[in-house]
Amino acid sequence: MKKLLCALTAALSLSSAFAWPDKPVTLVVPFPPGGSTDLIARTLSGKLPEKLGGGATVVVENKAGATGTIGAAHVARAPADGHTLFVSSLGPFVIAPHLFKVSYDALKDFDTITVVVQAPNVLVVPAVSAHKSMADVIAYVKANPGKMTFASSGNGSSDHLTAELFWQQTGTSGVHVPYKGGGPVMSDLLGNQVDSSFMNINTAMPQIKAGKLRALAITSAKRSPLLPDVPTLEESGVKDANVQSWQAVAAPKGLPADVKKRVHEAIVSTFKDPQVNGKLLELGFELVLNTPEQFAAFQASEFARWQKLITSRGIKAD
C-alpha cells in the first residue's frame, strides 16, 4: 500500500508538471500601469512564454487600489494552481498591513517565489538648494527642528518611511509633505516648492543627470555605480539606515512544489538574460533573484522592521 501511495504521489506530481500551464498565466500587478512594478511584470510577460514553452500565454492584469492591498487580496483568494502570480513592490507584503485593515495575511497567504530586483532611495534637493551635502542637511535639521520639508508619494510609502527613519536615527524632525504619487513630488521639487525627498533612484536619476536635482546621500549599504560620488547614509553618520525598495513575485498559498520550481527557474532565467538585466541596471535596479526560502525569511525580517518603525513613530495611513 505504501509503495502504491508513493507511486500515485509521484505520478500526480509529474502530471502537474507537464500539465501546467494549461491556460493563460496572469501576472497581477496591484498598481496602475507605468511604474517600476509594472515594468517588471511586463518584462516577465514578454519573456516567460518562451521560458515555459508549450505555447504558454502570460498576461498582465493591473488591479490597482488601496495602496496595493486590493490586488494582494485578489491573489490571496485565487486558486493555488500557478495560473495567478503576484508581482508587487514591498508595500502590500510588509508595510500596508501595519497601516490598514487588510483582508489577507501577508506572511501566511502567499507562497514566496523570488525578490527580483531592489533599488535604494536617494535624498535629493532642488539644484538651487543651499544644501550642498548631507552634512549640511543634518546640521540644518538639528538647528531648525520641524522646518525642513520632506516630500513623499504618500503616507507609509518607502520615501516617507525613509524620512521617518532618518529623523529617528538622527534625533531630529522635519515636515512630512505627502502627495498622491511620485509625479506631483517631482513637480514640486523641480519648482522648489519643497525642500527634499528620499526619492527612489529610478525616478530621480533623469533629473539628477539633467542637473535639476542634487543627490546628497543614498540609502543602500554601499555606493551606487550610477552615483559613485554620492555617499551612503551610513557614511554620512546615519546608522541602520539601509533601505531598499524591492519588487518580488509570489503566488497564492499552496502552489505545487514542481510548479513553484518551474516558475522560479523561468524568472531567474528571464532576468539573467544580458539584454534584460543590462537595461535594469542602467535604471538603477540591482538583481536579487533569491530562493523562495530566502524571500520568505527576508519578508519576515522586513515585516518586523517596518512594523516597529510605524508603531514607534505613530505613522497613520492617509
Coordinates of C-alpha atoms in Angstrom, one line a residue:
M1 CA 0.0 0.0 0.0
K2 CA 2.8 2.4 0.9
K3 CA 4.5 1.7 -2.4
L4 CA 1.3 2.3 -4.3
L5 CA 0.7 5.6 -2.5
C6 CA 4.3 6.7 -3.3
A7 CA 3.8 5.8 -6.9
L8 CA 0.5 7.7 -7.1
T9 CA 2.0 10.8 -5.5
A10 CA 4.9 10.7 -7.9
A11 CA 2.6 10.3 -10.8
L12 CA 0.4 13.2 -9.7
S13 CA 3.4 15.4 -9.3
L14 CA 4.8 14.5 -12.7
S15 CA 1.3 15.1 -14.2
S16 CA 1.0 18.6 -12.8
A17 CA 4.5 19.5 -14.0
F18 CA 3.6 18.6 -17.6
A19 CA 0.0 20.0 -17.4
W20 CA 1.0 23.4 -16.2
P21 CA 0.3 25.9 -17.6
D22 CA -2.8 24.7 -19.4
K23 CA -4.4 28.2 -19.6
P24 CA -3.1 31.7 -19.5
V25 CA -0.9 32.7 -16.6
T26 CA -2.0 36.1 -15.1
L27 CA 0.6 38.4 -13.5
V28 CA -1.4 40.6 -11.1
V29 CA 0.1 44.0 -10.5
P30 CA -1.5 45.9 -7.7
F31 CA -0.7 49.3 -9.1
P32 CA -1.6 51.3 -12.2
P33 CA 0.5 50.8 -15.4
G34 CA 3.7 52.7 -15.9
G35 CA 5.6 52.2 -12.6
S36 CA 8.5 50.1 -11.6
T37 CA 6.3 47.1 -10.6
D38 CA 4.5 47.2 -14.0
L39 CA 7.9 47.3 -15.7
I40 CA 9.0 44.1 -14.0
A41 CA 5.7 42.4 -14.8
R42 CA 5.7 43.4 -18.4
T43 CA 9.3 42.3 -18.8
L44 CA 8.2 38.9 -17.4
S45 CA 5.1 38.7 -19.6
G46 CA 7.3 39.2 -22.7
K47 CA 9.8 36.6 -21.8
L48 CA 8.1 33.9 -19.7
P49 CA 6.2 32.2 -22.6
E50 CA 9.5 31.2 -24.3
K51 CA 10.9 30.1 -21.0
L52 CA 7.9 27.9 -20.1
G53 CA 7.4 26.6 -23.7
G54 CA 4.4 24.7 -24.9
G55 CA 2.7 27.8 -26.3
A56 CA 2.2 29.4 -22.8
T57 CA 0.3 32.7 -22.7
V58 CA 1.2 35.2 -20.0
V59 CA -0.8 38.4 -19.4
V60 CA -0.6 41.3 -17.1
E61 CA -3.6 42.5 -15.1
N62 CA -3.3 45.8 -13.3
K63 CA -5.6 45.6 -10.2
A64 CA -4.9 48.8 -8.5
G65 CA -6.3 50.4 -5.4
A66 CA -5.8 50.9 -1.6
T67 CA -2.0 51.1 -1.9
G68 CA -1.8 47.7 -3.5
T69 CA -3.9 45.8 -1.0
I70 CA -6.8 45.1 -3.4
G71 CA -4.6 43.3 -5.8
A72 CA -2.9 41.4 -2.9
A73 CA -6.2 40.2 -1.5
H74 CA -7.4 39.1 -5.0
V75 CA -4.3 36.9 -5.4
A76 CA -4.6 35.5 -1.9
R77 CA -8.1 34.3 -2.8
A78 CA -7.1 32.9 -6.2
P79 CA -6.6 29.1 -6.8
A80 CA -3.1 28.0 -6.0
D81 CA -2.6 26.3 -9.4
G82 CA 0.2 28.5 -10.8
H83 CA -2.1 30.4 -13.2
T84 CA -2.2 33.5 -10.9
L85 CA 1.0 35.2 -9.8
F86 CA 1.5 38.3 -7.8
V87 CA 4.1 40.9 -9.0
S88 CA 4.5 43.6 -6.4
S89 CA 6.7 46.0 -4.6
L90 CA 7.3 45.8 -0.8
G91 CA 4.2 47.8 0.2
P92 CA 1.5 45.1 0.2
F93 CA 4.0 42.5 1.5
V94 CA 5.5 44.3 4.5
I95 CA 4.1 47.9 5.0
A96 CA 0.4 48.2 4.2
P97 CA -0.7 45.5 6.8
H98 CA 0.6 47.8 9.5
L99 CA -1.4 50.8 8.2
F100 CA -4.7 49.4 7.1
K101 CA -7.1 46.6 8.0
V102 CA -6.4 44.2 5.1
S103 CA -8.3 41.1 4.1
Y104 CA -5.2 38.9 3.8
D105 CA -2.3 37.7 5.9
A106 CA 0.8 38.9 4.2
L107 CA 3.0 36.3 5.9
K108 CA 0.7 33.3 5.6
D109 CA -1.4 33.7 2.4
F110 CA 1.3 33.7 -0.2
D111 CA 3.9 31.3 -1.5
T112 CA 7.1 33.4 -1.9
I113 CA 8.9 32.8 -5.2
T114 CA 11.7 35.4 -5.5
V115 CA 12.6 39.0 -4.9
V116 CA 13.5 40.0 -8.5
V117 CA 15.2 43.4 -8.0
Q118 CA 15.9 46.0 -5.4
A119 CA 16.8 49.7 -5.6
P120 CA 17.8 52.3 -3.0
N121 CA 16.3 55.7 -2.3
V122 CA 18.4 58.8 -2.7
L123 CA 18.0 62.1 -0.8
V124 CA 17.6 64.8 -3.4
V125 CA 17.1 68.6 -3.2
P126 CA 16.5 71.1 -5.9
A127 CA 19.6 72.2 -7.8
V128 CA 19.1 75.7 -6.4
S129 CA 19.0 74.5 -2.8
A130 CA 21.5 75.9 -0.3
H131 CA 22.2 72.3 1.0
K132 CA 25.3 71.0 -0.8
S133 CA 25.9 67.9 1.3
M134 CA 24.4 65.5 3.8
A135 CA 26.3 67.3 6.5
D136 CA 24.5 70.5 5.6
V137 CA 21.2 68.8 5.9
I138 CA 21.9 67.2 9.3
A139 CA 23.3 70.4 10.7
Y140 CA 20.2 72.3 9.4
V141 CA 17.6 69.9 10.8
K142 CA 19.4 69.8 14.1
A143 CA 19.5 73.6 14.4
N144 CA 16.0 74.1 12.9
P145 CA 13.7 71.3 14.1
G146 CA 10.5 70.8 12.2
K147 CA 11.3 73.3 9.4
M148 CA 12.8 71.4 6.5
T149 CA 10.2 69.8 4.3
F150 CA 10.5 66.2 3.1
A151 CA 8.1 65.2 0.3
S152 CA 6.8 61.7 -0.3
S153 CA 4.5 59.8 -2.6
G154 CA 2.1 59.2 0.3
N155 CA 1.8 58.2 4.0
G156 CA 3.5 54.9 4.6
S157 CA 5.4 54.9 1.3
S158 CA 9.1 53.9 1.1
D159 CA 10.2 57.6 0.7
H160 CA 8.1 58.6 3.7
L161 CA 9.4 55.7 5.9
T162 CA 13.0 56.5 5.0
A163 CA 12.5 60.1 6.1
E164 CA 11.0 58.9 9.4
L165 CA 13.9 56.5 9.8
F166 CA 16.3 59.4 9.2
W167 CA 14.7 61.6 11.8
Q168 CA 14.6 58.8 14.3
Q169 CA 18.3 57.8 13.8
T170 CA 19.5 61.5 14.0
G171 CA 17.2 62.6 16.7
T172 CA 15.8 65.4 14.5
S173 CA 12.5 66.3 13.0
G174 CA 11.2 67.6 9.7
V175 CA 7.9 68.3 8.0
H176 CA 6.5 65.4 6.0
V177 CA 4.6 66.5 2.9
P178 CA 2.6 63.6 1.5
Y179 CA 1.4 63.6 -2.1
K180 CA -0.7 61.2 -4.1
G181 CA 2.0 59.6 -6.2
G182 CA 5.6 60.4 -7.3
G183 CA 4.6 62.8 -10.2
P184 CA 3.5 65.7 -8.0
V185 CA 6.5 65.2 -5.8
M186 CA 8.9 65.6 -8.7
S187 CA 6.9 68.6 -10.0
D188 CA 7.2 70.5 -6.7
L189 CA 10.8 69.5 -6.1
L190 CA 11.7 70.9 -9.5
G191 CA 9.7 74.0 -8.7
N192 CA 11.5 74.4 -5.4
Q193 CA 8.2 74.2 -3.6
V194 CA 9.5 71.5 -1.2
D195 CA 13.0 71.2 0.2
S196 CA 13.8 67.5 -0.3
S197 CA 12.7 63.9 -0.8
F198 CA 14.1 60.4 -0.3
M199 CA 13.1 59.5 -3.8
N200 CA 13.6 56.2 -5.5
I201 CA 16.8 56.2 -7.5
N202 CA 15.0 55.1 -10.7
T203 CA 12.7 58.1 -10.5
A204 CA 15.4 60.6 -9.5
M205 CA 18.2 59.7 -11.9
P206 CA 17.0 61.5 -15.1
Q207 CA 16.7 64.8 -13.2
I208 CA 20.0 64.3 -11.4
K209 CA 21.7 63.7 -14.7
A210 CA 20.0 66.8 -16.1
G211 CA 21.3 68.9 -13.3
K212 CA 17.9 69.8 -11.9
L213 CA 18.2 67.8 -8.7
R214 CA 21.2 67.4 -6.4
A215 CA 21.8 64.0 -4.8
L216 CA 23.1 64.2 -1.3
A217 CA 23.0 60.6 0.1
I218 CA 21.9 57.1 -0.9
T219 CA 20.2 54.6 1.3
S220 CA 22.0 51.4 0.2
A221 CA 24.7 49.7 2.1
K222 CA 27.3 50.7 -0.5
R223 CA 27.5 53.4 -3.1
S224 CA 25.7 53.1 -6.3
P225 CA 27.7 52.7 -9.6
L226 CA 25.2 55.3 -11.0
L227 CA 26.2 57.8 -8.4
P228 CA 29.7 56.9 -7.3
D229 CA 30.4 60.3 -5.7
V230 CA 27.3 60.2 -3.6
P231 CA 27.9 58.8 0.0
T232 CA 25.6 56.4 1.7
L233 CA 23.6 57.5 4.8
E234 CA 25.9 55.2 6.8
E235 CA 28.9 57.0 5.5
S236 CA 27.2 60.3 6.5
G237 CA 26.9 59.1 10.1
V238 CA 23.3 57.8 10.0
K239 CA 23.3 54.3 11.4
D240 CA 21.0 51.4 10.5
A241 CA 19.6 53.3 7.5
N242 CA 20.0 50.8 4.8
V243 CA 16.6 51.0 2.9
Q244 CA 15.8 49.3 -0.4
S245 CA 12.6 49.3 -2.4
W246 CA 12.1 45.9 -4.0
Q247 CA 10.0 44.1 -6.5
A248 CA 9.0 40.4 -6.0
V249 CA 6.9 37.6 -7.3
A250 CA 4.6 35.4 -5.2
A251 CA 1.6 33.1 -5.6
P252 CA -1.4 32.0 -3.6
K253 CA -0.5 29.7 -0.7
G254 CA -0.4 26.1 -1.7
L255 CA 1.4 26.3 -5.0
P256 CA 2.5 22.8 -6.1
A257 CA 6.3 22.4 -5.5
D258 CA 7.0 21.4 -9.1
V259 CA 5.2 24.4 -10.4
K260 CA 7.0 26.7 -8.0
K261 CA 10.3 25.3 -9.1
R262 CA 9.5 25.9 -12.8
V263 CA 8.2 29.4 -12.1
H264 CA 11.4 30.3 -10.1
E265 CA 13.7 28.9 -12.7
A266 CA 11.9 30.7 -15.5
I267 CA 12.0 34.0 -13.7
V268 CA 15.7 33.7 -12.9
S269 CA 16.5 32.7 -16.5
T270 CA 14.5 35.8 -17.7
F271 CA 16.3 38.3 -15.6
K272 CA 19.7 36.8 -16.1
D273 CA 19.4 37.5 -19.8
P274 CA 22.1 40.1 -20.5
Q275 CA 19.8 42.3 -22.5
V276 CA 17.2 42.3 -19.7
N277 CA 19.5 42.8 -16.7
G278 CA 21.6 45.3 -18.6
K279 CA 18.6 47.6 -19.1
L280 CA 17.5 47.2 -15.5
L281 CA 21.0 48.0 -14.2
E282 CA 21.0 51.2 -16.2
L283 CA 17.8 52.2 -14.5
G284 CA 19.3 51.7 -11.1
F285 CA 18.0 48.3 -10.2
E286 CA 20.1 45.6 -8.6
L287 CA 19.3 41.9 -9.3
V288 CA 18.4 39.8 -6.3
L289 CA 16.8 36.6 -7.6
N290 CA 16.9 34.8 -4.3
T291 CA 15.3 31.4 -3.5
P292 CA 11.7 31.1 -2.2
E293 CA 13.1 30.2 1.3
Q294 CA 15.3 33.3 1.3
F295 CA 12.5 35.5 0.2
A296 CA 10.3 34.2 3.0
A297 CA 12.9 34.9 5.6
F298 CA 13.6 38.4 4.1
Q299 CA 9.9 39.2 4.1
A300 CA 9.5 38.2 7.7
S301 CA 12.5 40.4 8.6
E302 CA 11.2 43.4 6.6
F303 CA 7.7 42.9 8.0
A304 CA 9.0 43.2 11.6
R305 CA 11.3 46.1 10.8
W306 CA 8.6 48.3 9.3
Q307 CA 6.1 47.3 11.9
K308 CA 8.4 48.5 14.6
L309 CA 9.1 51.8 12.9
I310 CA 5.4 52.5 12.0
T311 CA 4.4 51.7 15.6
S312 CA 7.1 53.7 17.3
R313 CA 6.6 56.8 15.1
G314 CA 2.9 56.7 15.2
I315 CA 2.5 56.6 11.4
K316 CA -1.0 56.6 10.1
A317 CA -2.5 55.9 6.7
D318 CA -3.9 58.8 4.6

